[in-house]
């Protein structure tokens, strides 16, 4: 029978996995029972398995609605590598006839299409020709006008699905708040008990947020401890180009740029090279990453603050989908917030409040001395433990200092100098520096001249960053600072200011971030073989086997196909295709 017991058997046979992760089993139980479901699971939780497995187990084809051709082709490769009969119908495919024939003959497990095609009447007629087992709707938040990425084509899917009332629906997304979830379920007629909401935690990702002093040096250090693939997000095309060039020169690693200004061919080539690579770093604007399904990204670095906590979590979520230890590092500067807050003025009112709230939440994240993961998960409505043990604040606790008095001094200096000078000048005034410009402006005669003691002065920079992050200090058009937010309340003594003092020595993370036994001759040989097979098959190495599978092989040293087949990530199809060659490699080392 098609119960969950036989799902375990298929899981082992097809994917070579021993067990389900997170809420996969709950989703599968519903799908196999024919119940429509909305699965909200974070990136990397293994959403695709929840429809690929039923597609193999159940009679009839599973139709997958997916918004991006690149994503579909990625999925297609991985599915086929596991021996699943999958096909896509997109404008980029030349094998339409074969695909249509295979579907009509009942020989397709999975059929991927884009929503604009799926919602056409002709497609509905085509689907009536053979039995279906499931509609899987990927990126299902696009169905809802409440979601951050509404697409009208998604709304039209309802007509298609209503034409096949007996076929269950599985909607999948990584990002949907309460309102969006309710809307998706109503639109797709998913019953109220059909929601499976997985935890948002990504325990294998280490979070660190640092002040940016020298991004090239900071990234070079990060890359020195991390030899695997990485994504660096920068905010403008110019910064992308500049960083890519400097990082390549400083590290000798393959580094490529990605942004909307590159010609499409170069952009596609850089993306493909990154997906296939085991050590490349791609420096990109946030346009990069959507639709990329590379499981072995070992770090995601942000140079500059992201747009919101949601965007941050989605972007950092591209690290470590394979479950191996990975890092998310943000290098932020006070100016990032200052310019973002300046831009708020141009936003129209109902939206401006929401935008301001987004910035405040981000400021809270970068400025916190608490566990970063706890702050993130609480933002998504969870109740996490207060200490995760895998973020910068847990591993190197930062101190918190009351800086209310110093903040009053700084803010009055801003006020008395006319709200038009930058931090450099303000520091000189406050510390009583003998400076030509200070004297010329008459700022040496102000009551705030020299009121900050030398030992307090080292807190001025972190304080100014904190005040800018919170919006109590805002940038003027000419690069000066002006009062904003709660500045007046602080000046009047109605509001206190606590700031985080970073630990004195900022150790970069130890070189043990990647557990791969690089340098072990057997592991290296297995990797080389994987690369060779990947090139032969023209797929990225991880489609052959994940790093974790190679590690297990190097450790267990199986000598027979039967032993090899017991290792995680080796299903029947891959055992047959690659087993002998890996056994030979193990035997020779
Ligand atoms: P999502 O679509 O939710 O971002 P994917 O479906 O791409 O995640 O899965 C992420 C990775 O996790 C894939 O490389 C997949 O092979 C792996 N994976 C999924 N389910 C399991 C499982 N039960 N055991 C081990 N690995 C799994
Ligand atoms: Zn923590």
Coordinates of C-alpha atoms and ligand atoms in Angstrom, one line a residue:
X1 CA 0.0 0.0 0.0
X2 CA 1.0 3.6 -0.4
X3 CA 1.3 4.4 3.3
X4 CA 4.2 6.1 5.0
X5 CA 5.9 2.7 5.5
X6 CA 6.4 2.3 1.8
X7 CA 7.5 5.9 1.7
X8 CA 10.5 5.0 3.8
X9 CA 11.3 2.2 1.4
X10 CA 11.1 4.5 -1.6
X11 CA 13.1 7.2 0.2
X12 CA 15.9 4.7 0.6
X13 CA 15.6 3.2 -2.8
X14 CA 15.3 6.4 -4.8
X15 CA 17.2 9.0 -2.8
X16 CA 19.4 6.8 -0.6
X17 CA 18.2 8.7 2.5
X18 CA 17.5 7.0 5.9
X19 CA 14.9 9.2 7.3
X20 CA 12.8 12.3 6.8
X21 CA 13.8 15.8 7.9
X22 CA 11.7 18.2 9.9
X23 CA 8.1 18.1 8.8
X24 CA 8.6 16.2 5.6
X25 CA 6.9 13.2 7.0
X26 CA 3.8 15.2 8.0
X27 CA 3.5 16.7 4.5
X28 CA 4.0 13.3 2.9
X29 CA 1.4 11.6 5.1
X30 CA -1.2 14.1 3.9
X31 CA -0.2 14.0 0.3
X32 CA -0.2 10.2 0.1
X33 CA -3.6 10.2 1.7
X34 CA -4.8 12.6 -1.1
X35 CA -5.3 15.6 1.2
X36 CA -4.5 19.1 -0.1
X37 CA -1.7 20.8 1.9
X38 CA 0.2 24.1 2.3
X39 CA 3.8 23.4 3.4
X40 CA 5.7 26.4 4.7
X41 CA 9.3 25.2 5.2
X42 CA 12.5 27.2 5.2
X43 CA 14.9 27.1 2.2
X44 CA 16.9 23.9 2.4
X45 CA 14.3 22.0 4.5
X46 CA 13.8 19.6 1.5
X47 CA 10.5 20.8 0.0
X48 CA 11.1 19.1 -3.4
X49 CA 11.2 15.7 -1.8
X50 CA 7.7 16.1 -0.5
X51 CA 6.3 16.0 -4.1
X52 CA 9.0 14.0 -5.8
X53 CA 8.5 11.0 -3.6
X54 CA 4.7 10.8 -4.1
X55 CA 5.4 11.4 -7.8
X56 CA 7.4 8.2 -7.9
X57 CA 5.1 6.2 -5.5
X58 CA 1.6 7.2 -6.9
X59 CA 0.1 6.2 -10.2
X60 CA -0.2 9.2 -12.6
X61 CA 1.9 12.3 -13.2
X62 CA 2.7 15.0 -10.7
X63 CA 2.4 18.4 -12.3
X64 CA 4.8 21.0 -10.7
X65 CA 4.2 24.7 -11.2
X66 CA 7.4 26.6 -10.9
X67 CA 8.1 30.2 -11.7
X68 CA 11.6 30.0 -13.2
X69 CA 13.1 28.0 -16.0
X70 CA 16.5 27.9 -14.4
X71 CA 14.9 26.4 -11.3
X72 CA 13.0 23.9 -13.2
X73 CA 16.1 22.7 -15.1
X74 CA 18.0 22.4 -11.9
X75 CA 15.3 20.2 -10.4
X76 CA 15.0 18.2 -13.6
X77 CA 18.7 17.3 -13.4
X78 CA 18.6 16.3 -9.8
X79 CA 15.4 14.3 -10.3
X80 CA 16.8 12.4 -13.3
X81 CA 20.0 11.7 -11.6
X82 CA 17.9 9.8 -9.0
X83 CA 16.2 7.9 -11.8
X84 CA 12.9 9.8 -11.6
X85 CA 11.1 10.2 -14.9
X86 CA 10.9 14.0 -15.1
X87 CA 10.4 16.5 -17.9
X88 CA 9.9 20.2 -18.4
X89 CA 7.7 22.1 -20.9
X90 CA 9.3 25.5 -21.3
X91 CA 10.2 27.8 -24.1
X92 CA 13.8 26.6 -23.6
X93 CA 13.0 22.9 -24.4
X94 CA 13.4 21.3 -27.7
X95 CA 11.9 17.9 -26.7
X96 CA 8.2 18.9 -26.5
X97 CA 7.1 16.0 -28.7
X98 CA 8.8 13.4 -26.6
X99 CA 7.6 15.0 -23.3
X100 CA 4.0 15.1 -24.6
X101 CA 4.1 11.5 -25.8
X102 CA 5.6 10.3 -22.5
X103 CA 2.9 12.0 -20.6
X104 CA 0.1 10.6 -22.7
X105 CA 1.7 7.1 -22.4
X106 CA 1.7 7.5 -18.5
X107 CA 5.5 7.4 -18.5
X108 CA 6.2 10.6 -16.6
X109 CA 6.5 10.9 -12.8
X110 CA 7.0 14.7 -12.8
X111 CA 6.1 17.4 -15.3
X112 CA 7.3 20.9 -14.6
X113 CA 5.6 24.0 -16.2
X114 CA 5.5 27.7 -15.6
X115 CA 2.3 29.3 -14.3
X116 CA 1.7 31.3 -17.5
X117 CA 1.6 28.1 -19.5
X118 CA -0.3 26.1 -16.9
X119 CA -3.1 28.6 -16.8
X120 CA -3.9 28.3 -20.5
X121 CA -6.9 26.3 -21.6
X122 CA -4.8 24.3 -24.1
X123 CA -2.7 23.0 -21.2
X124 CA -5.9 22.0 -19.4
X125 CA -7.0 19.9 -22.4
X126 CA -3.6 18.4 -22.7
X127 CA -3.6 17.2 -19.0
X128 CA -7.0 15.5 -19.5
X129 CA -5.3 12.9 -21.7
X130 CA -3.6 10.9 -18.9
X131 CA -4.0 10.4 -15.1
X132 CA -2.6 12.9 -12.6
X133 CA -1.6 12.2 -9.0
X134 CA -0.8 15.7 -7.7
X135 CA -0.5 19.4 -8.4
X136 CA 2.6 20.8 -6.7
X137 CA 2.7 24.6 -6.6
X138 CA 6.2 25.9 -5.8
X139 CA 6.7 29.5 -4.5
X140 CA 3.1 29.4 -3.6
X141 CA 3.2 32.8 -1.9
X142 CA 3.0 34.2 -5.4
X143 CA -0.7 33.3 -5.4
X144 CA -1.5 35.9 -2.8
X145 CA -1.8 39.6 -3.2
X146 CA -0.6 39.9 0.4
X147 CA 2.6 38.1 -0.4
X148 CA 5.7 40.1 -1.2
X149 CA 5.8 38.7 -4.7
X150 CA 2.3 38.5 -6.1
X151 CA 2.0 37.1 -9.7
X152 CA -1.3 37.3 -11.5
X153 CA -0.5 34.1 -13.4
X154 CA -0.6 32.2 -10.2
X155 CA -4.1 33.4 -9.4
X156 CA -5.2 31.9 -12.7
X157 CA -4.0 28.5 -11.7
X158 CA -7.2 28.0 -9.7
X159 CA -9.1 27.4 -12.9
X160 CA -6.8 24.7 -14.0
X161 CA -7.0 22.9 -10.7
X162 CA -10.7 23.2 -10.3
X163 CA -11.0 21.3 -13.6
X164 CA -9.3 18.4 -11.8
X165 CA -11.2 18.4 -8.5
X166 CA -10.0 14.9 -7.5
X167 CA -6.3 15.7 -7.8
X168 CA -4.9 16.9 -4.5
X169 CA -2.8 20.1 -4.3
X170 CA 0.4 20.7 -2.5
X171 CA 1.4 24.3 -2.2
X172 CA 5.0 25.0 -1.1
X173 CA 6.7 28.2 0.1
X174 CA 9.5 29.3 2.3
X175 CA 8.1 32.7 3.1
X176 CA 4.5 33.4 4.0
X177 CA 3.2 35.3 6.9
X178 CA -0.2 34.5 8.5
X179 CA -2.3 36.7 6.1
X180 CA -0.5 35.3 3.0
X181 CA -0.9 31.7 4.3
X182 CA -4.7 32.2 4.8
X183 CA -5.0 33.7 1.4
X184 CA -3.1 30.9 -0.4
X185 CA -5.2 28.3 1.3
X186 CA -8.4 30.0 0.4
X187 CA -7.3 30.5 -3.2
X188 CA -6.2 26.9 -3.6
X189 CA -9.1 25.4 -1.6
X190 CA -6.8 23.8 0.9
X191 CA -8.7 22.8 4.1
X192 CA -7.9 24.6 7.3
X193 CA -6.1 21.6 8.8
X194 CA -4.0 21.4 5.7
X195 CA -1.3 23.8 7.0
X196 CA 2.1 22.3 7.8
X197 CA 4.4 25.0 9.2
X198 CA 8.0 24.0 9.8
X199 CA 10.4 25.7 12.1
X200 CA 12.5 28.4 10.5
X201 CA 15.7 27.5 12.2
X202 CA 18.7 26.7 10.1
X203 CA 20.9 25.3 12.8
X204 CA 23.9 24.5 10.5
X205 CA 24.3 28.2 9.7
X206 CA 26.6 30.3 11.9
X207 CA 25.4 33.9 12.1
X208 CA 27.9 36.8 12.6
X209 CA 27.3 40.5 12.2
X210 CA 30.3 42.9 12.3
X211 CA 31.0 46.5 11.7
X212 CA 32.6 47.1 8.3
X213 CA 36.0 48.6 8.5
X214 CA 37.8 47.2 5.5
X215 CA 35.6 44.9 3.5
X216 CA 38.3 43.5 1.2
X217 CA 40.4 42.5 4.2
X218 CA 37.4 41.2 6.1
X219 CA 36.3 39.1 3.2
X220 CA 39.8 37.8 2.5
X221 CA 39.9 36.6 6.1
X222 CA 36.6 34.9 5.7
X223 CA 37.7 33.2 2.5
X224 CA 40.9 32.1 4.1
X225 CA 39.0 30.0 6.6
X226 CA 36.5 28.7 4.0
X227 CA 37.5 27.0 0.8
X228 CA 34.1 26.1 -0.5
X229 CA 31.7 28.2 -2.7
X230 CA 30.4 31.5 -1.4
X231 CA 28.1 34.4 -2.3
X232 CA 29.1 38.0 -1.5
X233 CA 26.2 40.4 -1.8
X234 CA 27.1 44.1 -2.5
X235 CA 24.7 46.9 -3.0
X236 CA 25.7 48.4 -6.4
X237 CA 27.1 47.2 -9.7
X238 CA 30.2 49.3 -9.2
X239 CA 30.8 47.8 -5.8
X240 CA 30.3 44.3 -7.2
X241 CA 32.8 44.9 -10.0
X242 CA 35.3 46.5 -7.6
X243 CA 35.1 43.8 -4.9
X244 CA 35.2 40.9 -7.4
X245 CA 38.4 42.3 -8.8
X246 CA 40.1 43.0 -5.5
X247 CA 39.1 39.6 -3.9
X248 CA 40.4 37.7 -6.9
X249 CA 43.7 39.5 -6.6
X250 CA 43.9 39.2 -2.9
X251 CA 43.0 35.5 -2.6
X252 CA 43.9 33.9 -5.9
X253 CA 40.5 32.1 -5.8
X254 CA 38.1 32.1 -8.7
X255 CA 35.8 35.1 -8.2
X256 CA 33.2 36.3 -10.6
X257 CA 30.8 39.3 -10.7
X258 CA 27.0 39.1 -11.2
X259 CA 24.7 42.0 -11.7
X260 CA 22.0 43.3 -14.1
X261 CA 24.5 45.5 -16.0
X262 CA 26.5 42.5 -17.4
X263 CA 25.4 41.3 -20.8
X264 CA 23.1 38.3 -20.5
X265 CA 25.6 35.8 -21.9
X266 CA 28.3 36.7 -19.4
X267 CA 25.8 36.7 -16.6
X268 CA 24.5 33.3 -17.5
X269 CA 28.1 32.0 -17.9
X270 CA 29.1 33.3 -14.5
X271 CA 26.1 31.8 -12.8
X272 CA 26.6 28.4 -14.5
X273 CA 30.3 28.4 -13.5
X274 CA 29.4 29.1 -9.9
X275 CA 26.8 26.4 -9.8
X276 CA 29.3 23.9 -11.2
X277 CA 32.2 25.0 -9.0
X278 CA 33.5 23.7 -5.7
X279 CA 35.5 26.8 -4.7
X280 CA 34.1 29.8 -6.6
X281 CA 33.0 33.0 -4.9
X282 CA 30.4 35.1 -6.7
X283 CA 30.1 38.7 -5.9
X284 CA 26.6 39.8 -6.8
X285 CA 23.7 42.3 -6.3
X286 CA 20.7 40.8 -4.7
X287 CA 19.3 40.0 -8.1
X288 CA 21.4 36.9 -7.8
X289 CA 20.3 33.7 -6.0
X290 CA 16.6 33.5 -6.8
X291 CA 16.1 30.2 -8.5
X292 CA 19.6 28.9 -7.7
X293 CA 19.5 25.6 -6.0
X294 CA 23.1 25.0 -5.1
X295 CA 23.3 22.9 -1.9
X296 CA 27.0 23.4 -1.1
X297 CA 27.2 27.1 -0.7
X298 CA 29.5 27.4 2.3
X299 CA 29.0 31.1 3.1
X300 CA 26.9 34.1 2.3
X301 CA 28.4 37.5 3.1
X302 CA 26.6 40.8 3.0
X303 CA 28.6 44.0 2.4
X304 CA 26.0 46.5 3.5
X305 CA 22.7 45.9 5.2
X306 CA 20.0 44.0 3.4
X307 CA 16.6 45.4 2.7
X308 CA 14.8 43.7 5.6
X309 CA 15.1 40.8 8.0
X310 CA 13.0 38.8 5.6
X311 CA 15.4 39.5 2.7
X312 CA 18.4 38.8 5.0
X313 CA 16.9 35.4 6.0
X314 CA 16.1 34.5 2.5
X315 CA 19.6 35.5 1.2
X316 CA 21.5 33.9 4.0
X317 CA 19.3 30.8 3.6
X318 CA 21.1 30.1 0.4
X319 CA 24.0 28.8 2.5
X320 CA 24.3 25.2 3.6
X321 CA 21.2 23.7 2.1
X322 CA 23.0 20.3 2.3
X323 CA 23.0 20.6 6.1
X324 CA 26.8 21.0 6.5
X325 CA 28.2 23.8 8.6
X326 CA 28.0 27.2 6.8
X327 CA 28.4 30.8 7.6
X328 CA 26.3 34.0 7.2
X329 CA 28.3 37.1 7.8
X330 CA 27.1 40.7 7.5
X331 CA 29.5 43.6 7.4
X332 CA 27.5 46.7 8.1
X333 CA 28.2 50.4 8.3
X334 CA 26.3 53.3 9.9
X335 CA 26.1 54.9 6.5
X336 CA 23.9 52.0 5.3
X337 CA 21.2 52.9 7.7
X338 CA 21.7 56.7 7.3
X339 CA 21.1 56.5 3.6
X340 CA 18.2 54.0 4.0
X341 CA 16.5 56.3 6.5
X342 CA 17.1 59.3 4.2
X343 CA 15.3 57.5 1.4
X344 CA 12.3 57.0 3.7
X345 CA 11.4 60.7 3.2
X346 CA 10.6 60.0 -0.4
X347 CA 8.3 57.1 0.4
X348 CA 4.6 57.8 0.6
X349 CA 2.8 57.6 3.9
X350 CA 1.1 54.2 4.4
X351 CA 4.2 52.5 3.1
X352 CA 6.6 54.7 4.9
X353 CA 5.7 53.4 8.3
X354 CA 6.1 49.8 7.2
X355 CA 9.5 50.6 5.7
X356 CA 10.6 52.4 8.9
X357 CA 9.5 49.3 10.9
X358 CA 11.6 47.1 8.6
X359 CA 14.6 49.3 9.2
X360 CA 14.1 49.4 13.0
X361 CA 13.9 45.6 13.1
X362 CA 17.1 45.3 11.1
X363 CA 18.8 47.9 13.4
X364 CA 17.7 45.7 16.3
X365 CA 19.3 42.7 14.8
X366 CA 22.7 44.3 14.0
X367 CA 22.8 46.2 17.4
X368 CA 21.8 43.3 19.6
X369 CA 24.1 41.7 22.2
X370 CA 21.6 38.8 22.4
X371 CA 21.7 35.5 20.4
X372 CA 21.3 36.5 16.7
X373 CA 19.3 33.3 16.0
X374 CA 16.9 34.0 18.8
X375 CA 16.3 37.5 17.5
X376 CA 15.7 36.2 14.0
X377 CA 13.4 33.4 15.0
X378 CA 11.4 35.6 17.2
X379 CA 10.9 37.9 14.3
X380 CA 9.3 35.0 12.5
X381 CA 7.0 34.3 15.4
X382 CA 8.8 31.4 17.0
X383 CA 9.8 31.1 20.6
X384 CA 13.4 29.9 20.4
X385 CA 15.8 29.3 23.3
X386 CA 17.8 32.3 24.3
X387 CA 21.1 30.8 23.4
X388 CA 22.0 28.9 20.2
X389 CA 25.7 28.4 20.6
X390 CA 26.3 29.0 16.9
X391 CA 26.4 32.7 16.4
X392 CA 28.9 35.5 17.2
X393 CA 27.1 36.7 20.2
X394 CA 26.8 33.3 21.8
X395 CA 30.4 32.4 21.1
X396 CA 32.0 35.7 21.9
X397 CA 29.6 37.6 24.1
X398 CA 29.5 41.3 23.5
X399 CA 29.2 43.7 26.4
X400 CA 26.4 46.2 26.9
X401 CA 27.1 49.7 28.2
X402 CA 24.9 52.5 29.3
X403 CA 25.9 55.4 27.0
X404 CA 23.1 57.8 27.8
X405 CA 25.3 60.6 29.1
X406 CA 27.7 60.3 26.2
X407 CA 24.8 60.2 23.8
X408 CA 23.5 63.5 25.2
X409 CA 26.9 65.1 24.7
X410 CA 27.1 63.9 21.1
X411 CA 23.6 64.9 20.3
X412 CA 24.0 68.4 21.8
X413 CA 27.2 68.8 19.8
X414 CA 25.2 67.9 16.7
X415 CA 22.6 70.4 17.6
X416 CA 25.0 73.2 18.6
X417 CA 27.1 72.9 15.5
X418 CA 24.0 73.4 13.3
X419 CA 23.2 69.8 12.3
X420 CA 25.4 69.8 9.3
X421 CA 28.8 68.2 10.3
X422 CA 30.0 64.7 10.1
X423 CA 31.4 62.4 12.8
X424 CA 35.0 63.4 12.2
X425 CA 34.4 67.1 13.0
X426 CA 32.0 66.3 15.9
X427 CA 34.7 64.1 17.5
X428 CA 37.2 66.9 17.3
X429 CA 34.8 69.3 18.9
X430 CA 33.8 66.9 21.7
X431 CA 37.4 65.9 22.5
X432 CA 38.6 69.5 22.4
X433 CA 41.0 69.0 19.5
X434 CA 43.3 71.9 18.4
X435 CA 42.0 72.0 14.8
X436 CA 42.0 74.7 12.3
X437 CA 38.5 74.1 11.0
X438 CA 37.1 73.8 14.5
X439 CA 38.5 77.2 15.4
X440 CA 37.5 78.9 12.1
X441 CA 33.9 77.9 12.8
X442 CA 34.1 79.1 16.3
X443 CA 33.3 75.6 17.6
X444 CA 36.0 75.9 20.2
X445 CA 33.9 78.4 22.0
X446 CA 30.8 76.1 22.3
X447 CA 29.9 74.6 25.6
X448 CA 30.3 71.1 24.2
X449 CA 34.0 71.8 23.2
X450 CA 36.2 69.2 25.0
X451 CA 33.5 67.7 27.2
X452 CA 34.4 64.1 26.3
X453 CA 37.2 62.5 28.2
X454 CA 39.8 60.5 26.3
X455 CA 38.7 57.1 27.7
X456 CA 35.1 57.8 26.7
X457 CA 36.1 58.9 23.3
X458 CA 36.6 55.4 22.0
X459 CA 32.9 54.8 22.5
X460 CA 31.9 57.7 20.2
X461 CA 32.1 55.7 17.0
X462 CA 30.1 52.7 18.2
X463 CA 27.6 55.1 19.8
X464 CA 27.2 57.1 16.6
X465 CA 26.7 53.8 14.6
X466 CA 24.1 52.7 17.1
X467 CA 22.3 56.1 16.9
X468 CA 22.4 56.0 13.2
X469 CA 21.1 52.5 13.0
X470 CA 18.2 53.4 15.2
X471 CA 17.5 56.6 13.3
X472 CA 18.2 59.0 16.2
X473 CA 20.9 60.5 14.1
X474 CA 20.2 60.9 10.4
X475 CA 22.4 61.8 7.5
X476 CA 22.0 65.2 5.8
X477 CA 22.4 65.7 2.0
X478 CA 25.9 66.9 2.4
X479 CA 27.2 64.0 4.6
X480 CA 26.5 65.7 7.9
X481 CA 24.5 64.4 10.8
X482 CA 21.2 65.8 12.1
X483 CA 18.8 64.9 14.9
X484 CA 16.1 62.4 14.2
X485 CA 13.9 59.7 15.9
X486 CA 14.1 59.9 19.6
X487 CA 17.1 62.3 19.7
X488 CA 15.1 65.0 21.6
X489 CA 13.8 62.5 24.2
X490 CA 17.4 61.4 24.8
X491 CA 18.6 65.0 25.1
X492 CA 15.8 65.8 27.6
X493 CA 16.9 62.7 29.7
X494 CA 13.6 60.9 28.9
X495 CA 15.2 58.0 27.0
X496 CA 18.2 55.9 27.9
X497 CA 20.8 54.6 25.4
X498 CA 22.4 51.2 25.7
X499 CA 25.1 50.2 23.2
X500 CA 26.8 47.0 22.4
X501 CA 30.6 47.1 22.8
X502 CA 32.2 44.5 20.6
X503 CA 34.6 42.1 22.2
X504 CA 38.1 43.5 22.1
X505 CA 39.7 40.9 19.9
X506 CA 37.6 39.9 16.9
X507 CA 38.8 36.5 16.2
X508 CA 37.9 35.3 12.7
X509 CA 36.3 31.9 12.9
X510 CA 38.6 28.9 13.1
X511 CA 39.5 27.1 10.0
X512 CA 37.3 24.1 11.0
X513 CA 34.2 25.6 9.4
X514 CA 34.2 22.9 6.7
X515 CA 34.3 19.4 8.0
X516 CA 35.6 18.0 4.7
X517 CA 38.8 16.2 5.3
X518 CA 40.5 18.1 2.5
X519 CA 44.1 16.7 2.1
X520 CA 43.0 13.1 2.9
X521 CA 44.1 11.3 -0.2
X522 CA 41.0 9.1 -0.4
X523 CA 38.6 12.1 0.1
X524 CA 40.5 14.1 -2.5
X525 CA 40.4 11.1 -4.9
X526 CA 36.7 10.7 -4.4
X527 CA 36.2 14.4 -5.1
X528 CA 38.3 14.2 -8.3
X529 CA 36.2 11.3 -9.5
X530 CA 33.0 13.1 -8.7
X531 CA 34.3 16.0 -10.8
X532 CA 35.2 13.8 -13.7
X533 CA 31.7 12.1 -13.6
X534 CA 30.1 15.5 -13.4
X535 CA 31.9 16.8 -16.4
X536 CA 31.0 13.6 -18.3
X537 CA 27.3 14.0 -17.4
X538 CA 27.5 17.8 -17.8
X539 CA 25.9 18.4 -14.4
X540 CA 27.2 20.1 -11.3
X541 CA 29.2 17.9 -8.9
X542 CA 26.6 17.9 -6.2
X543 CA 24.1 16.3 -8.5
X544 CA 26.4 13.2 -8.5
X545 CA 26.9 13.1 -4.7
X546 CA 26.8 15.6 -1.9
X547 CA 30.0 16.2 0.1
X548 CA 28.4 14.4 3.1
X549 CA 28.1 11.2 1.0
X550 CA 31.8 11.4 -0.1
X551 CA 32.8 11.9 3.6
X552 CA 30.9 8.8 4.6
X553 CA 32.5 6.9 1.8
X554 CA 36.0 7.9 2.9
X555 CA 35.2 7.0 6.4
X556 CA 33.4 3.7 5.8
X557 CA 35.6 2.5 3.0
X558 CA 32.9 0.1 1.6
X559 CA 34.2 -2.8 -0.6
X560 CA 31.0 -4.1 -2.1
X561 CA 28.1 -2.5 -3.9
X562 CA 25.8 -3.6 -1.2
X563 CA 27.9 -1.8 1.5
X564 CA 28.1 1.3 -0.7
X565 CA 24.4 1.3 -1.2
X566 CA 23.9 1.6 2.6
X567 CA 25.5 5.0 2.7
X568 CA 23.3 8.1 2.8
X569 CA 22.6 9.8 -0.5
X570 CA 23.1 6.7 -2.6
X571 CA 19.9 5.3 -4.2
X572 CA 19.5 2.5 -6.6
X573 CA 20.0 4.6 -9.7
X574 CA 23.2 6.2 -8.5
X575 CA 24.5 3.0 -7.1
X576 CA 24.1 1.4 -10.5
X577 CA 25.5 4.4 -12.4
X578 CA 28.6 5.2 -10.3
X579 CA 29.0 2.5 -7.7
X580 CA 31.7 0.5 -9.5
X581 CA 33.9 3.5 -10.2
X582 CA 33.8 4.7 -6.6
X583 CA 34.5 1.2 -5.3
X584 CA 37.6 1.1 -7.5
X585 CA 38.8 4.5 -6.3
X586 CA 38.3 3.4 -2.7
X587 CA 40.2 0.2 -3.4
X588 CA 43.2 2.2 -4.9
X589 CA 43.7 4.6 -2.0
Ligands
LIG1 P1 14.1 23.4 -0.5 O1 13.4 23.3 -1.8 O2 13.2 23.2 0.7 O3 14.9 24.6 -0.4 P2 15.5 21.1 -1.4 O4 14.3 20.3 -1.8 O5 16.3 21.8 -2.4 O6 15.1 22.2 -0.3 O7 16.4 20.2 -0.5 C1 17.6 20.7 0.1 C2 18.6 19.6 0.2 O8 18.3 18.6 1.2 C3 18.7 18.7 -1.1 O9 20.1 18.7 -1.5 C4 18.2 17.4 -0.7 O10 18.8 16.4 -1.4 C5 18.4 17.3 0.8 N1 17.4 16.5 1.5 C6 16.0 16.6 1.4 N2 15.4 15.7 2.2 C7 16.4 15.0 2.8 C8 16.3 13.9 3.7 N3 15.2 13.4 4.2 N4 17.5 13.4 4.1 C9 18.7 13.9 3.7 N5 18.8 14.9 2.8 C10 17.6 15.5 2.3
LIG2 ZN1 23.2 32.4 19.2

